Amino acid sequence: MPTLGSAVSSVGGNGAYELLAPLVQLWAGRQQVSKIGPALNARWHLRSATRLGRRVTLRGRPSVVNQGTLTIGERVRLVSTVATLELVTLPGGHLEIGDNVFVNFGSSLVASTHVSVGHDCLIETWVPIMDCDFHRVEDKFWDTNGPPIVIEDRAWLGNRSMVLRGVTVGHDAVVAAGSVVTRDVPPRTVVAGVPARVIRKF
């Protein structure tokens, strides 16, 4: 039975081996995809995306479910190392991530209708952004309808903050760690608390 080295070398010599060996090992299950570079790792784990921009990097193994439309811009940096990053679109939903966005581990971005993250945004660890409640309060019936969420350009969502459905976070706004955003956040403000309130303007 031919070895991995002989199989790859037959493609075109040592140069081909160096180029193709990581991919063949990945296909053979002998190497985790996260070890072959964050750019190729992104291409592999985000292969179900409707649109994937250039120079997207990913560290770790996320949970990606695309039943609707998933668009990711250019130079997006994703981390799913310490805890799993979740990117989910439900049927008919659109999850849109702009250019030069950073999303850290443990965060969950779920779109049943539309979740839009603008350009140059920072989303820290353990941040859920979901545009539906999944269940009704009165009868616990499954319900994935909800108004869209808009995160405008250059917004910064701190660790363990939460953005609820129907909310718009204005451009250049900062959501402090641990805050629960239940209403729109004006641009160029800092909000904090449960529920989040404006504590500073700039």
Tab-separated table of C-alpha atoms in Angstrom:
chain	number	residue	atom	x	y	z
A	1	MET	CA	0.000	0.000	0.000
A	2	PRO	CA	1.526	3.396	-0.949
A	3	THR	CA	2.507	5.709	1.836
A	4	LEU	CA	1.370	9.303	2.201
A	5	GLY	CA	4.781	10.539	1.070
A	6	SER	CA	4.872	8.401	-2.071
A	7	ALA	CA	1.319	9.350	-2.999
A	8	VAL	CA	2.012	13.066	-2.778
A	9	SER	CA	5.475	12.826	-4.359
A	10	SER	CA	3.949	11.170	-7.406
A	11	VAL	CA	2.024	14.391	-8.041
A	12	GLY	CA	5.164	16.327	-8.794
A	13	GLY	CA	8.243	15.859	-6.626
A	14	ASN	CA	9.397	17.444	-3.398
A	15	GLY	CA	7.873	20.855	-4.160
A	16	ALA	CA	4.448	19.298	-4.550
A	17	TYR	CA	4.943	17.356	-1.339
A	18	GLU	CA	5.612	20.506	0.643
A	19	LEU	CA	2.573	22.190	-0.880
A	20	LEU	CA	0.051	19.361	-0.698
A	21	ALA	CA	1.107	17.346	2.340
A	22	PRO	CA	-0.938	19.361	4.886
A	23	LEU	CA	-4.079	19.035	2.755
A	24	VAL	CA	-3.638	15.320	2.194
A	25	GLN	CA	-2.997	14.762	5.891
A	26	LEU	CA	-6.108	16.752	6.699
A	27	TRP	CA	-8.167	14.667	4.320
A	28	ALA	CA	-6.720	11.513	5.838
A	29	GLY	CA	-7.639	12.654	9.330
A	30	ARG	CA	-4.026	12.693	10.510
A	31	GLN	CA	-3.775	16.370	11.306
A	32	GLN	CA	-6.207	18.891	12.777
A	33	VAL	CA	-7.179	21.677	10.417
A	34	SER	CA	-6.236	24.332	12.977
A	35	LYS	CA	-2.574	23.352	12.614
A	36	ILE	CA	-2.287	24.200	8.935
A	37	GLY	CA	-2.603	27.968	9.265
A	38	PRO	CA	-5.418	30.351	10.175
A	39	ALA	CA	-6.141	31.366	6.575
A	40	LEU	CA	-6.591	27.823	5.250
A	41	ASN	CA	-8.363	26.904	8.478
A	42	ALA	CA	-10.907	29.644	7.734
A	43	ARG	CA	-11.421	28.405	4.184
A	44	TRP	CA	-12.090	24.897	5.436
A	45	HIS	CA	-14.422	25.600	8.363
A	46	LEU	CA	-16.271	28.439	6.619
A	47	ARG	CA	-16.712	26.604	3.333
A	48	SER	CA	-20.509	26.680	3.775
A	49	ALA	CA	-20.543	30.493	3.822
A	50	THR	CA	-22.492	32.137	1.025
A	51	ARG	CA	-19.710	34.672	0.596
A	52	LEU	CA	-16.266	34.611	2.182
A	53	GLY	CA	-13.998	37.610	1.691
A	54	ARG	CA	-10.242	37.681	1.240
A	55	ARG	CA	-7.688	37.369	4.039
A	56	VAL	CA	-10.132	35.896	6.566
A	57	THR	CA	-8.347	34.076	9.397
A	58	LEU	CA	-9.678	31.596	11.930
A	59	ARG	CA	-8.008	30.016	14.939
A	60	GLY	CA	-9.646	26.916	16.366
A	61	ARG	CA	-12.745	24.995	15.327
A	62	PRO	CA	-16.051	26.916	15.288
A	63	SER	CA	-19.611	25.668	14.969
A	64	VAL	CA	-20.967	26.926	11.644
A	65	VAL	CA	-24.560	26.245	10.530
A	66	ASN	CA	-25.699	28.041	7.402
A	67	GLN	CA	-29.346	27.385	6.559
A	68	GLY	CA	-29.851	30.877	5.175
A	69	THR	CA	-27.280	33.414	4.001
A	70	LEU	CA	-23.882	33.867	5.642
A	71	THR	CA	-21.681	36.652	4.268
A	72	ILE	CA	-18.260	37.450	5.719
A	73	GLY	CA	-16.218	40.429	4.582
A	74	GLU	CA	-12.491	40.866	4.080
A	75	ARG	CA	-9.757	40.728	6.720
A	76	VAL	CA	-12.130	39.249	9.324
A	77	ARG	CA	-10.393	37.606	12.282
A	78	LEU	CA	-12.205	34.847	14.157
A	79	VAL	CA	-11.090	32.958	17.283
A	80	SER	CA	-12.603	29.671	18.493
A	81	THR	CA	-9.889	28.277	20.748
A	82	VAL	CA	-10.779	28.358	24.464
A	83	ALA	CA	-14.523	28.071	23.746
A	84	THR	CA	-16.470	27.394	20.565
A	85	LEU	CA	-17.450	30.316	18.367
A	86	GLU	CA	-20.942	29.876	16.868
A	87	LEU	CA	-22.031	31.340	13.524
A	88	VAL	CA	-25.599	30.294	12.718
A	89	THR	CA	-28.214	31.256	10.163
A	90	LEU	CA	-31.685	29.764	10.408
A	91	PRO	CA	-33.835	29.240	7.290
A	92	GLY	CA	-34.434	32.651	5.738
A	93	GLY	CA	-31.932	34.360	8.029
A	94	HIS	CA	-28.956	36.477	6.995
A	95	LEU	CA	-25.822	36.866	9.105
A	96	GLU	CA	-23.665	39.633	7.683
A	97	ILE	CA	-20.164	40.420	8.974
A	98	GLY	CA	-18.359	43.433	7.526
A	99	ASP	CA	-14.693	44.051	6.778
A	100	ASN	CA	-11.914	44.052	9.379
A	101	VAL	CA	-14.100	42.625	12.168
A	102	PHE	CA	-12.689	40.714	15.153
A	103	VAL	CA	-14.865	38.105	16.905
A	104	ASN	CA	-13.396	36.336	19.928
A	105	PHE	CA	-14.054	32.857	21.331
A	106	GLY	CA	-17.308	31.775	22.979
A	107	SER	CA	-19.459	34.293	21.122
A	108	SER	CA	-22.692	33.274	19.377
A	109	LEU	CA	-24.019	35.115	16.344
A	110	VAL	CA	-27.416	33.753	15.320
A	111	ALA	CA	-29.638	35.184	12.575
A	112	SER	CA	-33.241	34.146	12.080
A	113	THR	CA	-34.048	37.335	10.177
A	114	HIS	CA	-31.000	39.582	9.826
A	115	VAL	CA	-27.968	40.269	12.003
A	116	SER	CA	-25.628	42.867	10.552
A	117	VAL	CA	-22.170	43.595	11.965
A	118	GLY	CA	-20.538	46.661	10.412
A	119	HIS	CA	-16.929	47.303	9.467
A	120	ASP	CA	-14.087	47.526	12.005
A	121	CYS	CA	-16.119	46.120	14.918
A	122	LEU	CA	-14.705	44.339	17.971
A	123	ILE	CA	-16.711	41.532	19.585
A	124	GLU	CA	-15.041	40.177	22.693
A	125	THR	CA	-15.447	36.800	24.442
A	126	TRP	CA	-18.778	35.181	25.317
A	127	VAL	CA	-20.983	37.716	23.516
A	128	PRO	CA	-24.373	36.372	22.310
A	129	ILE	CA	-26.043	38.295	19.476
A	130	MET	CA	-29.361	36.645	18.563
A	131	ASP	CA	-32.315	38.210	16.784
A	132	CYS	CA	-34.902	35.790	18.174
A	133	ASP	CA	-35.836	34.200	21.493
A	134	PHE	CA	-36.355	30.713	19.976
A	135	HIS	CA	-39.360	30.078	22.295
A	136	ARG	CA	-42.421	32.034	23.327
A	137	VAL	CA	-42.687	33.003	26.977
A	138	GLU	CA	-46.356	32.123	27.461
A	139	ASP	CA	-46.467	28.615	26.006
A	140	LYS	CA	-42.804	27.732	25.275
A	141	PHE	CA	-43.781	27.176	21.634
A	142	TRP	CA	-40.892	27.224	19.151
A	143	ASP	CA	-40.718	30.681	17.572
A	144	THR	CA	-37.764	31.981	15.562
A	145	ASN	CA	-39.323	35.220	14.366
A	146	GLY	CA	-37.640	38.401	15.488
A	147	PRO	CA	-36.661	41.905	14.453
A	148	PRO	CA	-33.154	42.402	13.043
A	149	ILE	CA	-30.048	43.463	14.950
A	150	VAL	CA	-27.709	46.092	13.562
A	151	ILE	CA	-24.192	46.653	14.891
A	152	GLU	CA	-22.874	49.744	13.128
A	153	ASP	CA	-19.278	50.459	12.138
A	154	ARG	CA	-16.512	50.554	14.744
A	155	ALA	CA	-18.704	49.377	17.635
A	156	TRP	CA	-17.019	47.552	20.509
A	157	LEU	CA	-18.914	44.890	22.484
A	158	GLY	CA	-17.176	44.014	25.754
A	159	ASN	CA	-16.761	40.609	27.377
A	160	ARG	CA	-19.994	38.797	28.266
A	161	SER	CA	-22.195	41.614	27.046
A	162	MET	CA	-25.464	40.607	25.391
A	163	VAL	CA	-27.343	42.203	22.500
A	164	LEU	CA	-31.053	41.351	22.330
A	165	ARG	CA	-33.300	41.290	19.284
A	166	GLY	CA	-34.391	44.445	17.548
A	167	VAL	CA	-31.461	46.518	18.829
A	168	THR	CA	-29.235	48.897	16.896
A	169	VAL	CA	-25.804	49.661	18.351
A	170	GLY	CA	-24.657	52.960	16.876
A	171	HIS	CA	-21.336	53.596	15.207
A	172	ASP	CA	-18.315	54.071	17.472
A	173	ALA	CA	-20.355	52.969	20.514
A	174	VAL	CA	-18.882	50.906	23.364
A	175	VAL	CA	-20.885	48.304	25.302
A	176	ALA	CA	-19.245	47.655	28.667
A	177	ALA	CA	-18.494	44.141	29.877
A	178	GLY	CA	-21.468	42.268	31.298
A	179	SER	CA	-24.068	44.666	29.918
A	180	VAL	CA	-27.447	43.576	28.523
A	181	VAL	CA	-28.508	45.769	25.621
A	182	THR	CA	-32.305	45.924	25.404
A	183	ARG	CA	-32.712	49.210	23.516
A	184	ASP	CA	-30.896	51.138	20.819
A	185	VAL	CA	-27.458	52.485	21.694
A	186	PRO	CA	-26.730	56.002	20.365
A	187	PRO	CA	-23.559	56.532	18.337
A	188	ARG	CA	-20.386	57.600	20.167
A	189	THR	CA	-21.589	56.576	23.616
A	190	VAL	CA	-20.572	54.131	26.321
A	191	VAL	CA	-23.374	52.031	27.792
A	192	ALA	CA	-23.218	49.786	30.838
A	193	GLY	CA	-25.479	47.877	33.198
A	194	VAL	CA	-28.507	45.590	33.145
A	195	PRO	CA	-30.314	46.922	31.243
A	196	ALA	CA	-27.587	48.955	29.551
A	197	ARG	CA	-27.787	52.756	29.942
A	198	VAL	CA	-25.658	55.571	28.601
A	199	ILE	CA	-22.903	56.487	31.086
A	200	ARG	CA	-20.713	58.556	28.810
A	201	LYS	CA	-20.777	60.453	25.517
A	202	PHE	CA	-17.781	61.324	23.380
